[in-house]
């Protein structure tokens, strides 16, 4: 307390026999000194928080890029793992890229429209019991452990098509279950931020309510919605456990979502990590001890770049629909 | 606007090329660094065949490395066939096999009575095939500066893992290793955190060889609370390698550069090796009354003069499937796995102990029954 | 996002308004169809959740109704076969990990978000904003890989130091385990994982603070921090809470990173630096699932139900906090 100069001065003056009272000038400047100090301190704290947080994040990106680039090559992207085993200095992730794009894409195709529309329902129409129930159950859905979502999708398809169904579409359903609550919650948040004046202005001009929602609310919130969708995609694109249960693993390329197992990037990364170091005998020439971990890092880099590309694409789309850029 | 369209089109083209043109032949692909390599040597692949279709397997992760080698060797000779193996674990493999979800399964523990009955129903009118195709020594690995080989008696080993021997320079360890300078360091035992056949084999061995120092029943889950642990073989190896004064147990083929423990039996200290493991398997009798195609071994760890810590993992299949093409594919695949070329491939890739001649004849006999029309 | 952009949109529809008025009937049809779609989506979510919940209960039922003796046959169950005694430490570990992660991440995230939205120069802010969005999009399996292979070995020194100097605090009770496959490491990795998510959403919310509020505060002579405290933070509070909830959802349910890093154990210990003391529900399901038999799977799904309930409780609490603040607070 006493360390604060302004307060110390004030305390000293209080015990002085004569109290002339602060001058106007003092009144204006004295508290300011303390306030300025707080302001400066907070600036340091905020900047410091930023700097501290950047350390692990930058190191993460750096490590993934540095370790991943070692093995990354056009060859690595173009081939699958068919016929590759042990410490062979060969193999790639084409099958995993195909699988991830197809499964995540299918999941997003289901989850984004459902999620955004449900959020619209909550914000624009939501007063009744259905809205309350949806709010409540979306909260519940965020708590579904990912492996449980996988088990659910597996059980659902086993019920419909018989046991042992392994295909991309099952994984897509599991991922959609995980995506929907994230899309709903972030979209809802963004829609609520759209100023009421905009809605009222549009309605006052005689625009029907639904057109107001489509043309004003959704377009105004487009940037935020896209950010939310990207977060949702990012959440599910790295999901491993549900895909392991529903899509399985395979080392050949499969482009059919509705037939047979598929490899996906996160499962590939996890499998390679789990296989760990390869013990090479000295007489084996075609053997790299760290090949599995190298492949895992390279696949991680590809996954990150893939998400980055998706992100950029989404931004382009958002900017196209966002009102200000249109004219 | 135009730039945006170009970017969009570019992205679409990228995605399209990324998904459309890819090769399922990484070994002889022209872009392979160092030139298109040679495919798997013919001594390790199956004889050229025309098997086609997809064969799905799942189960024990212990067999993963060997399975990958077998799948590679089989697919190299049968370009039309695709075999997959999900290393989801023994329990999952057995469940999926019984449900009919997979055609093949790998399991560290043989089917119990209930499961055998369910498996007979699943395979009807064929027989259940249960083959001990994967036998691999489990090594006790350690990381201790300057020490690559240590000998431990079963009682000392049990003491280390039970937490009664806590320092590397303890008198028990010194007595087993005369002349070795042991560091003054605490011992950090590392165990498997997941339920596993490896843990079951290891605890079964300790309970059998040192019942006084290891008063716990054999179990797939580590019986003691607390302590360092990690998931999977490679997790244990990684954890042991990351620490100092750590000791753990893992499939010998994954031990890599870590120090290993030779088990002291009487005066001899036996290190983990495929040959010593093979000796134990050869000395173990087959459990009777399970049918001619179900070869389950009664491991006799005490009697054999081989390395006692051996994990035997089984491959499950049927002699007949609803679909004749699947039956043919399974027959061809198992014939390759049991053949000399298949065993050689697994030995190269995963340090699998070769099948003893007597057992091999029975395995080949069982495999021959697959696809046999009765 | 800004009011300027919104004004542009309002002008945009103004042109079409007269034509729309003339076609009220068709518009009405469109309105009904659109409303139907929105309501249908909500209903679909309910149906989906009902299916998941029904499936969970159905699958968990055998374990919930099994006798303790049957459950005790599972090798990882406590000897008395009590499902509750099994779930307790798991639930504790799950909450501990999530609290640790959020406790580390949220203050820092708010700091970063404020730095980007109100402190950094605009050009830099744009770049940083995109960077954070990118980081938020990095899949958790990559964070797991980084945490297990790169970060964990490097935390050995700091943890040993903490145990030596602050060992009297129960949280840091020593000895620090080597290698550091401990809860503290998991907490740091989870914090790093949720940091970009919380930041991305918080920043979006802070940027949406009405300009007028900020300018009014500044015009009254407020310093920048006072403006932030009086205008930005009250406006963004509910957004920050829901950002934290998004992060919490990820932290509570994170499977792979925990699985790859933590050396598990089932106790109620607070000692973050000791190995073999904690485990989370999600990681435990993934860990034990492969070898589990039918009853084991059922018991694991029952623990999944508990995770469900925990997340629901936390989410409801957060909703309640936001709602209460909204009524009594700035609005």
Tab-separated table of C-alpha atoms in Angstrom, chain B residues 214-342:
chain	number	residue	atom	x	y	z
B	214	UNK	CA	6.048	-61.777	-6.171
B	215	UNK	CA	2.903	-62.562	-4.176
B	216	UNK	CA	0.487	-61.458	-6.921
B	217	UNK	CA	-1.605	-63.546	-9.285
B	218	UNK	CA	-0.805	-63.389	-13.000
B	219	UNK	CA	-2.872	-60.639	-14.628
B	220	UNK	CA	-3.000	-58.622	-17.823
B	221	UNK	CA	-3.195	-55.484	-15.667
B	222	UNK	CA	-0.252	-54.461	-13.515
B	223	UNK	CA	-1.191	-55.485	-9.947
B	224	UNK	CA	0.608	-52.695	-8.073
B	225	UNK	CA	-0.706	-49.146	-7.766
B	226	UNK	CA	1.376	-46.132	-8.746
B	227	UNK	CA	4.761	-46.075	-10.413
B	228	UNK	CA	5.906	-45.180	-13.910
B	229	UNK	CA	3.864	-46.667	-16.697
B	230	UNK	CA	3.196	-46.167	-20.374
B	231	UNK	CA	0.881	-47.368	-23.084
B	232	UNK	CA	2.062	-50.035	-25.467
B	233	UNK	CA	5.444	-51.598	-26.089
B	234	UNK	CA	6.904	-48.509	-27.690
B	235	UNK	CA	5.563	-46.342	-24.852
B	236	UNK	CA	7.448	-48.445	-22.319
B	237	UNK	CA	10.599	-48.395	-24.432
B	238	UNK	CA	10.317	-44.620	-24.848
B	239	UNK	CA	9.780	-44.086	-21.109
B	240	UNK	CA	12.704	-46.292	-20.170
B	241	UNK	CA	14.878	-44.468	-22.688
B	242	UNK	CA	13.779	-41.025	-21.419
B	243	UNK	CA	14.694	-41.759	-17.799
B	244	UNK	CA	17.836	-42.715	-15.935
B	245	UNK	CA	17.919	-45.817	-13.759
B	246	UNK	CA	14.704	-47.054	-15.377
B	247	UNK	CA	13.803	-50.693	-16.007
B	248	UNK	CA	10.871	-52.133	-17.942
B	249	UNK	CA	9.718	-55.100	-19.993
B	250	UNK	CA	8.989	-55.059	-23.714
B	251	UNK	CA	8.981	-57.195	-26.826
B	252	UNK	CA	12.640	-58.016	-27.481
B	253	UNK	CA	12.471	-56.904	-31.108
B	254	UNK	CA	11.665	-53.350	-29.948
B	255	UNK	CA	14.376	-53.115	-27.304
B	256	UNK	CA	16.643	-51.211	-29.694
B	257	UNK	CA	19.698	-49.689	-28.074
B	258	UNK	CA	18.594	-50.172	-24.475
B	259	UNK	CA	20.444	-52.388	-22.036
B	260	UNK	CA	18.901	-55.800	-21.441
B	261	UNK	CA	18.720	-58.187	-18.537
B	262	UNK	CA	19.841	-61.811	-18.804
B	263	UNK	CA	17.807	-64.068	-16.544
B	264	UNK	CA	19.955	-66.001	-14.124
B	265	UNK	CA	18.922	-69.625	-13.847
B	266	UNK	CA	21.269	-71.536	-11.611
B	267	UNK	CA	24.722	-70.638	-12.832
B	268	UNK	CA	23.777	-69.649	-16.349
B	269	UNK	CA	22.500	-66.250	-17.402
B	270	UNK	CA	20.201	-66.551	-20.417
B	271	UNK	CA	19.701	-63.441	-22.545
B	272	UNK	CA	16.548	-62.898	-24.586
B	273	UNK	CA	16.887	-64.307	-28.081
B	274	UNK	CA	14.534	-65.795	-30.673
B	275	UNK	CA	16.409	-69.110	-30.536
B	276	UNK	CA	16.066	-69.413	-26.758
B	277	UNK	CA	12.372	-68.542	-27.114
B	278	UNK	CA	11.974	-71.175	-29.808
B	279	UNK	CA	13.447	-73.745	-27.472
B	280	UNK	CA	10.733	-73.012	-24.910
B	281	UNK	CA	7.971	-73.193	-27.510
B	282	UNK	CA	9.333	-76.486	-28.816
B	283	UNK	CA	9.277	-77.946	-25.316
B	284	UNK	CA	5.667	-76.890	-24.640
B	285	UNK	CA	2.912	-79.435	-25.280
B	286	UNK	CA	-0.274	-78.632	-27.213
B	287	UNK	CA	-3.460	-78.512	-25.142
B	288	UNK	CA	-5.474	-81.609	-26.112
B	289	UNK	CA	-9.184	-81.858	-27.009
B	290	UNK	CA	-9.490	-78.596	-28.900
B	291	UNK	CA	-9.690	-80.163	-32.344
B	292	UNK	CA	-7.009	-80.715	-34.981
B	293	UNK	CA	-6.961	-77.102	-36.149
B	294	UNK	CA	-6.727	-75.472	-32.716
B	295	UNK	CA	-3.124	-75.619	-31.555
B	296	UNK	CA	-2.986	-73.942	-28.163
B	297	UNK	CA	0.299	-74.282	-26.291
B	298	UNK	CA	0.596	-75.108	-22.613
B	299	UNK	CA	3.695	-73.027	-21.898
B	300	UNK	CA	6.027	-74.808	-19.525
B	301	UNK	CA	8.291	-71.979	-18.374
B	302	UNK	CA	9.956	-73.855	-15.517
B	303	UNK	CA	10.945	-77.015	-17.325
B	304	UNK	CA	12.504	-75.623	-20.455
B	305	UNK	CA	16.130	-74.672	-20.629
B	306	UNK	CA	15.199	-71.867	-23.004
B	307	UNK	CA	14.451	-68.251	-22.202
B	308	UNK	CA	11.346	-68.393	-20.034
B	309	UNK	CA	9.834	-64.985	-20.848
B	310	UNK	CA	8.097	-65.709	-24.134
B	311	UNK	CA	4.887	-64.250	-25.479
B	312	UNK	CA	2.949	-66.601	-27.715
B	313	UNK	CA	0.292	-64.952	-29.808
B	314	UNK	CA	-2.283	-66.779	-31.891
B	315	UNK	CA	-3.885	-66.208	-35.257
B	316	UNK	CA	-7.607	-67.036	-35.365
B	317	UNK	CA	-9.407	-68.052	-38.525
B	318	UNK	CA	-12.026	-70.490	-39.806
B	319	UNK	CA	-11.585	-73.421	-42.163
B	320	UNK	CA	-14.581	-72.234	-44.159
B	321	UNK	CA	-16.337	-68.922	-44.687
B	322	UNK	CA	-19.731	-68.111	-46.209
B	323	UNK	CA	-17.955	-66.725	-49.182
B	324	UNK	CA	-15.701	-69.112	-51.115
B	325	UNK	CA	-13.432	-66.276	-52.283
B	326	UNK	CA	-12.692	-65.323	-48.665
B	327	UNK	CA	-11.966	-68.951	-47.835
B	328	UNK	CA	-9.449	-69.163	-50.672
B	329	UNK	CA	-7.846	-65.898	-49.644
B	330	UNK	CA	-7.491	-67.003	-46.024
B	331	UNK	CA	-6.069	-70.346	-47.130
B	332	UNK	CA	-3.494	-68.655	-49.349
B	333	UNK	CA	-2.548	-66.121	-46.704
B	334	UNK	CA	-2.141	-68.631	-43.880
B	335	UNK	CA	-0.184	-70.977	-46.131
B	336	UNK	CA	2.239	-68.153	-46.805
B	337	UNK	CA	2.490	-67.150	-43.143
B	338	UNK	CA	3.282	-70.714	-42.063
B	339	UNK	CA	5.712	-71.256	-44.949
B	340	UNK	CA	9.453	-70.834	-44.609
B	341	UNK	CA	9.327	-67.602	-46.580
B	342	UNK	CA	6.664	-66.211	-44.250
